[in-house]
Short mmCIF file of C-alpha atoms in Angstrom, two decimals:
data_model
loop_
_atom_site.label_atom_id
_atom_site.label_comp_id
_atom_site.label_asym_id
_atom_site.label_seq_id
_atom_site.Cartn_x
_atom_site.Cartn_y
_atom_site.Cartn_z
CA MET A 1 -2.30 30.04 42.94
CA ARG A 2 -2.86 31.67 46.36
CA LYS A 3 -5.31 28.94 47.37
CA MET A 4 -2.89 26.22 46.32
CA ILE A 5 -0.13 27.85 48.39
CA THR A 6 -2.49 27.80 51.39
CA VAL A 7 -2.86 24.02 51.07
CA TYR A 8 0.90 23.74 50.54
CA LYS A 9 1.70 25.70 53.72
CA LYS A 10 -0.84 23.72 55.75
CA ASP A 11 0.66 20.35 54.75
CA LEU A 12 4.22 21.60 55.15
CA HIS A 13 3.36 22.75 58.67
CA ILE A 14 1.98 19.27 59.42
CA TYR A 15 5.18 17.55 58.24
CA PHE A 16 7.35 19.77 60.41
CA SER A 17 5.06 19.83 63.45
CA THR A 18 4.96 16.01 63.58
CA LEU A 19 7.70 13.39 63.33
CA SER A 20 7.03 12.23 59.75
CA GLY A 21 8.98 15.01 58.02
CA TYR A 22 11.89 14.85 60.44
CA ILE A 23 12.08 11.04 60.23
CA PHE A 24 12.24 11.19 56.43
CA ILE A 25 14.91 13.92 56.37
CA ALA A 26 17.02 12.29 59.09
CA ALA A 27 16.83 8.84 57.44
CA VAL A 28 17.87 10.15 54.00
CA LEU A 29 20.75 12.15 55.50
CA LEU A 30 21.85 9.17 57.59
CA ALA A 31 21.80 6.80 54.61
CA GLY A 32 23.58 9.27 52.35
CA GLY A 33 26.12 10.20 55.03
CA VAL A 34 27.01 6.61 55.84
CA TYR A 35 27.57 5.63 52.21
CA VAL A 36 29.53 8.78 51.40
CA TYR A 37 31.74 8.26 54.43
CA MET A 38 32.33 4.56 53.76
CA ASN A 39 32.84 4.78 49.99
CA ASN A 40 34.48 8.16 49.54
CA PHE A 41 36.33 8.86 52.77
CA TYR A 42 37.04 5.42 54.28
CA TYR A 43 37.68 3.38 51.12
CA GLY A 44 38.78 6.37 49.03
CA TYR A 45 36.51 5.89 46.02
CA ALA A 46 36.35 9.03 43.88
CA SER A 47 32.75 8.75 42.66
CA PHE A 48 30.14 10.59 44.74
CA GLY A 49 27.47 9.34 42.31
CA GLU A 50 28.15 5.71 43.23
CA SER A 51 27.60 6.55 46.90
CA ILE A 52 24.40 8.54 46.41
CA ASN A 53 22.87 5.84 44.22
CA TYR A 54 22.44 3.65 47.30
CA VAL A 55 20.00 6.17 48.80
CA PRO A 56 17.01 5.31 46.53
CA PHE A 57 16.81 1.84 48.07
CA PHE A 58 15.66 3.48 51.31
CA PHE A 59 12.88 5.26 49.44
CA ILE A 60 11.10 1.88 49.41
CA PHE A 61 10.46 2.32 53.14
CA LEU A 62 10.63 6.11 53.50
CA ALA A 63 8.19 7.14 50.75
CA PRO A 64 5.28 5.31 52.48
CA VAL A 65 6.20 6.96 55.81
CA LEU A 66 5.67 10.40 54.33
CA ALA A 67 3.12 9.94 51.55
CA ALA A 68 0.80 7.16 52.77
CA GLY A 69 -1.15 9.54 54.98
CA VAL A 70 -1.58 12.47 52.58
CA PHE A 71 -5.31 11.84 52.17
CA THR A 72 -5.99 9.04 54.66
CA ASP A 73 -5.04 11.31 57.57
CA GLU A 74 -7.47 13.93 56.28
CA ARG A 75 -10.28 11.38 56.27
CA ARG A 76 -9.26 9.93 59.64
CA GLN A 77 -9.43 13.39 61.24
CA LYS A 78 -12.59 14.31 59.26
CA THR A 79 -10.84 17.36 57.77
CA ASP A 80 -11.42 16.03 54.26
CA GLN A 81 -14.98 17.35 54.45
CA LEU A 82 -13.52 20.83 54.83
CA LEU A 83 -11.42 20.34 51.69
CA TYR A 84 -14.48 19.19 49.76
CA THR A 85 -16.60 22.18 50.77
CA LEU A 86 -14.00 24.95 50.51
CA PRO A 87 -13.79 26.89 47.21
CA LEU A 88 -10.77 24.87 46.12
CA THR A 89 -10.44 22.91 42.91
CA SER A 90 -9.10 19.37 42.86
CA THR A 91 -6.02 20.67 41.06
CA GLN A 92 -5.29 23.21 43.81
CA VAL A 93 -5.68 20.66 46.60
CA VAL A 94 -3.66 17.88 44.99
CA LEU A 95 -0.87 20.11 43.69
CA GLY A 96 -0.59 21.89 47.04
CA LYS A 97 -0.23 18.59 48.87
CA TYR A 98 2.18 17.19 46.29
CA LEU A 99 4.42 20.27 46.35
CA ALA A 100 4.62 19.97 50.15
CA LEU A 101 5.83 16.37 49.73
CA ILE A 102 8.42 17.42 47.15
CA THR A 103 9.68 20.19 49.43
CA VAL A 104 10.35 17.67 52.21
CA LEU A 105 12.12 15.45 49.64
CA ALA A 106 14.24 18.36 48.43
CA VAL A 107 15.54 19.33 51.90
CA PRO A 108 17.84 16.32 52.56
CA LEU A 109 18.91 16.15 48.91
CA ALA A 110 19.91 19.82 49.06
CA VAL A 111 22.05 19.05 52.12
CA LEU A 112 23.60 16.06 50.33
CA GLY A 113 24.36 18.46 47.49
CA LEU A 114 26.89 20.16 49.78
CA TYR A 115 28.93 16.94 50.13
CA PRO A 116 30.70 17.19 46.73
CA ILE A 117 31.80 20.72 47.67
CA VAL A 118 33.26 19.44 50.95
CA MET A 119 34.89 16.51 49.14
CA SER A 120 36.52 18.91 46.66
CA PHE A 121 38.72 20.22 49.52
CA TYR A 122 40.32 16.75 49.75
CA GLY A 123 40.63 15.87 46.07
CA LYS A 124 39.18 16.21 42.60
CA VAL A 125 35.42 15.79 42.30
CA ASN A 126 33.40 15.23 39.15
CA PHE A 127 30.65 17.76 39.88
CA ALA A 128 28.69 16.92 36.71
CA GLN A 129 28.40 13.27 37.72
CA ALA A 130 27.62 14.14 41.35
CA TYR A 131 24.77 16.52 40.61
CA THR A 132 23.24 14.53 37.75
CA ASN A 133 23.03 11.57 40.11
CA LEU A 134 21.36 13.78 42.72
CA LEU A 135 18.93 14.94 40.03
CA ALA A 136 18.13 11.31 39.18
CA VAL A 137 17.44 10.51 42.84
CA PHE A 138 15.16 13.56 43.08
CA LEU A 139 13.24 12.55 39.94
CA LEU A 140 12.79 9.03 41.27
CA GLY A 141 11.53 10.43 44.57
CA MET A 142 9.06 12.64 42.70
CA ALA A 143 7.65 9.61 40.87
CA LEU A 144 7.44 7.44 44.01
CA PHE A 145 5.73 10.20 45.99
CA ALA A 146 3.18 10.68 43.20
CA ILE A 147 2.42 6.94 43.22
CA CYS A 148 2.13 6.77 47.02
CA MET A 149 -0.06 9.89 47.12
CA PHE A 150 -2.40 8.26 44.59
CA ILE A 151 -2.58 5.10 46.71
CA SER A 152 -3.37 7.26 49.74
CA SER A 153 -6.31 8.77 47.85
CA LEU A 154 -7.83 5.32 47.29
CA THR A 155 -8.26 4.13 50.88
CA ASP A 156 -9.56 5.41 54.21
CA ASN A 157 -7.21 3.32 56.35
CA ILE A 158 -3.68 4.57 57.06
CA VAL A 159 -2.35 1.05 57.70
CA VAL A 160 -3.75 -0.29 54.42
CA SER A 161 -2.36 2.74 52.60
CA ALA A 162 1.11 2.29 54.12
CA VAL A 163 1.20 -1.46 53.37
CA LEU A 164 0.07 -0.91 49.77
CA CYS A 165 2.66 1.85 49.28
CA LEU A 166 5.39 -0.38 50.68
CA ALA A 167 4.32 -3.34 48.52
CA VAL A 168 4.16 -1.24 45.33
CA THR A 169 7.52 0.49 45.90
CA PHE A 170 9.17 -2.86 46.68
CA LEU A 171 7.70 -4.44 43.53
CA LEU A 172 8.92 -1.50 41.43
CA TYR A 173 12.38 -1.93 42.95
CA GLN A 174 12.44 -5.67 42.16
CA MET A 175 10.72 -5.44 38.77
CA ASN A 176 13.95 -5.51 36.78
CA GLY A 177 14.97 -8.73 38.54
CA PHE A 178 11.52 -10.22 37.92
CA ALA A 179 11.86 -9.38 34.20
CA ARG A 180 15.17 -11.26 33.99
CA ALA A 181 13.80 -14.27 35.89
CA PHE A 182 10.48 -14.48 34.03
CA SER A 183 10.44 -16.88 31.10
CA PRO A 184 10.18 -15.01 27.76
CA SER A 185 8.06 -17.76 26.17
CA ALA A 186 5.07 -16.68 24.09
CA ALA A 187 2.60 -18.65 26.25
CA ARG A 188 3.72 -17.00 29.49
CA SER A 189 3.82 -13.60 27.85
CA TYR A 190 0.26 -14.11 26.65
CA LEU A 191 -0.98 -15.12 30.11
CA GLY A 192 0.89 -12.26 31.74
CA LEU A 193 -0.49 -9.68 29.31
CA VAL A 194 -4.04 -11.04 29.70
CA LEU A 195 -3.68 -10.73 33.48
CA LEU A 196 -2.50 -7.13 33.09
CA ALA A 197 -5.49 -6.39 30.84
CA VAL A 198 -7.86 -7.76 33.50
CA LEU A 199 -6.12 -5.72 36.22
CA TYR A 200 -6.40 -2.66 34.00
CA GLY A 201 -10.15 -3.22 33.73
CA VAL A 202 -10.49 -3.62 37.49
CA PHE A 203 -8.44 -0.45 38.04
CA VAL A 204 -10.55 1.62 35.62
CA TRP A 205 -13.76 0.26 37.14
CA TYR A 206 -12.57 1.24 40.62
CA LEU A 207 -11.87 4.77 39.44
CA THR A 208 -14.99 5.30 37.33
CA LYS A 209 -17.53 2.77 38.68
CA ASN A 210 -18.56 2.36 35.05
CA ILE A 211 -18.52 -1.26 33.92
CA TYR A 212 -18.61 -0.37 30.22
CA ILE A 213 -15.63 2.01 30.32
CA ALA A 214 -13.70 -0.64 32.24
CA ALA A 215 -14.74 -3.82 30.47
CA ILE A 216 -14.75 -2.80 26.80
CA PRO A 217 -11.07 -1.71 26.53
CA SER A 218 -9.98 -4.65 28.69
CA ALA A 219 -11.90 -7.14 26.54
CA ALA A 220 -10.59 -5.50 23.34
CA ILE A 221 -6.99 -5.89 24.55
CA ILE A 222 -7.59 -9.58 25.34
CA VAL A 223 -9.12 -10.15 21.89
CA VAL A 224 -6.15 -8.47 20.18
CA LEU A 225 -3.71 -10.56 22.23
CA THR A 226 -5.58 -13.77 21.39
CA LEU A 227 -5.60 -12.95 17.67
CA ALA A 228 -1.90 -12.08 17.78
CA ARG A 229 -1.12 -15.42 19.41
CA ARG A 230 -3.15 -17.32 16.82
CA PHE A 231 -1.49 -15.40 13.99
CA SER A 232 2.03 -16.18 15.23
CA GLN A 233 3.17 -18.42 18.08
CA THR A 234 6.28 -16.30 18.60
CA LEU A 235 4.87 -12.79 18.13
CA LEU A 236 4.26 -12.25 21.86
CA ALA A 237 7.50 -13.89 23.01
CA GLY A 238 9.36 -11.63 25.44
CA LYS A 239 6.73 -8.88 25.37
CA ILE A 240 5.84 -9.25 29.04
CA ASN A 241 9.54 -8.92 29.89
CA LEU A 242 9.71 -5.67 27.91
CA MET A 243 6.68 -4.37 29.77
CA MET A 244 8.14 -5.33 33.15
CA ASN A 245 11.37 -3.56 32.23
CA GLY A 246 9.31 -0.53 31.24
CA ILE A 247 7.77 -0.22 34.73
CA ALA A 248 11.02 -0.96 36.59
CA LEU A 249 11.11 2.52 38.11
CA PHE A 250 14.57 2.19 39.67
CA LYS A 251 16.35 0.88 36.57
CA PRO A 252 16.66 4.22 34.67
CA LEU A 253 18.93 5.53 37.46
CA GLU A 254 21.73 3.66 35.74
CA ASN A 255 21.51 6.08 32.81
CA PHE A 256 22.66 8.99 34.99
CA LYS A 257 25.72 7.27 36.49
CA ALA A 258 28.11 8.61 33.85
CA GLY A 259 27.17 12.20 34.68
CA ILE A 260 25.06 12.77 31.57
CA VAL A 261 21.44 13.92 31.80
CA ASP A 262 19.48 11.30 29.86
CA ILE A 263 16.54 13.14 28.30
CA TYR A 264 14.51 9.93 27.82
CA THR A 265 14.85 9.02 31.49
CA LEU A 266 13.93 12.59 32.43
CA ILE A 267 10.77 12.37 30.31
CA TYR A 268 10.00 8.92 31.79
CA TYR A 269 10.10 10.10 35.40
CA VAL A 270 8.19 13.31 34.67
CA SER A 271 5.54 11.33 32.76
CA VAL A 272 5.05 8.87 35.63
CA THR A 273 4.79 11.78 38.08
CA VAL A 274 2.25 13.71 35.98
CA LEU A 275 0.19 10.57 35.31
CA PHE A 276 -0.25 9.66 38.98
CA VAL A 277 -0.87 13.26 40.03
CA LEU A 278 -3.68 13.33 37.44
CA PHE A 279 -5.01 10.01 38.78
CA THR A 280 -5.05 11.53 42.27
CA MET A 281 -6.95 14.59 41.03
CA PHE A 282 -9.53 12.34 39.40
CA THR A 283 -9.95 10.25 42.58
CA PHE A 284 -10.27 13.34 44.76
CA GLU A 285 -12.88 14.83 42.46
CA ARG A 286 -14.86 11.57 42.42
CA ARG A 287 -14.89 11.44 46.23
CA ARG A 288 -15.98 15.07 46.38
CA TRP A 289 -19.05 14.41 44.20
CA ASN A 290 -19.86 11.18 46.03
#
């Protein structure tokens, strides 16, 4: 635990001794402040949750600013060699860095958490709705930071990392719209699922460099999909749309708007976060042994 806290303090010092942490905090507070002022004070809408739900859109651009350089900066400055040789486990390094990211995320959201209290001096505020929406935004930020940190662990170039993080966060934001626009026909679902199976194989091969571990599951999925299509022409209809809806990371925010903590959405965000943190640990460990 003490070693992990050392990594945590080091990264936190970096965020607050450079502009990246301040830019993120200032941008989140600016976005939240503008929408709260316009919706709640200028137009007189009573719902703080409606105002705060505009903030996640800015995470598309802000998450890469903060998280794209988590590991690429270490490699650019050659300090990654120190991390590899110190008596630190992959878990300690990755969790320390991730907790530093989450701390920076929590700072502006904690400040935004004071807004409902201020608003209560001017009228009635639904605190349950306000704070469940803040919780949803925090959970989304946790998931996005985990994804961007994983992307940062894959590349040595900060520009490539930032562009990939931006592209992935934008796709996740638009995924629900893509699911509605994509034809639910069985043929297109089959092609889409086959493409995903191939991408899965490429992804596993990149992580493991083992062609058998990558190719066998990917080929098995394609065989199962082909047999399912031959068995029934309509069996796969709409399945790609369901999958796209499943990875639409921003869509579950809607479940918190009423002020009720949706346990399934909570599990979804925590699962995505844990999964990509584990991916990052695996990538870091592979680089260490290489």
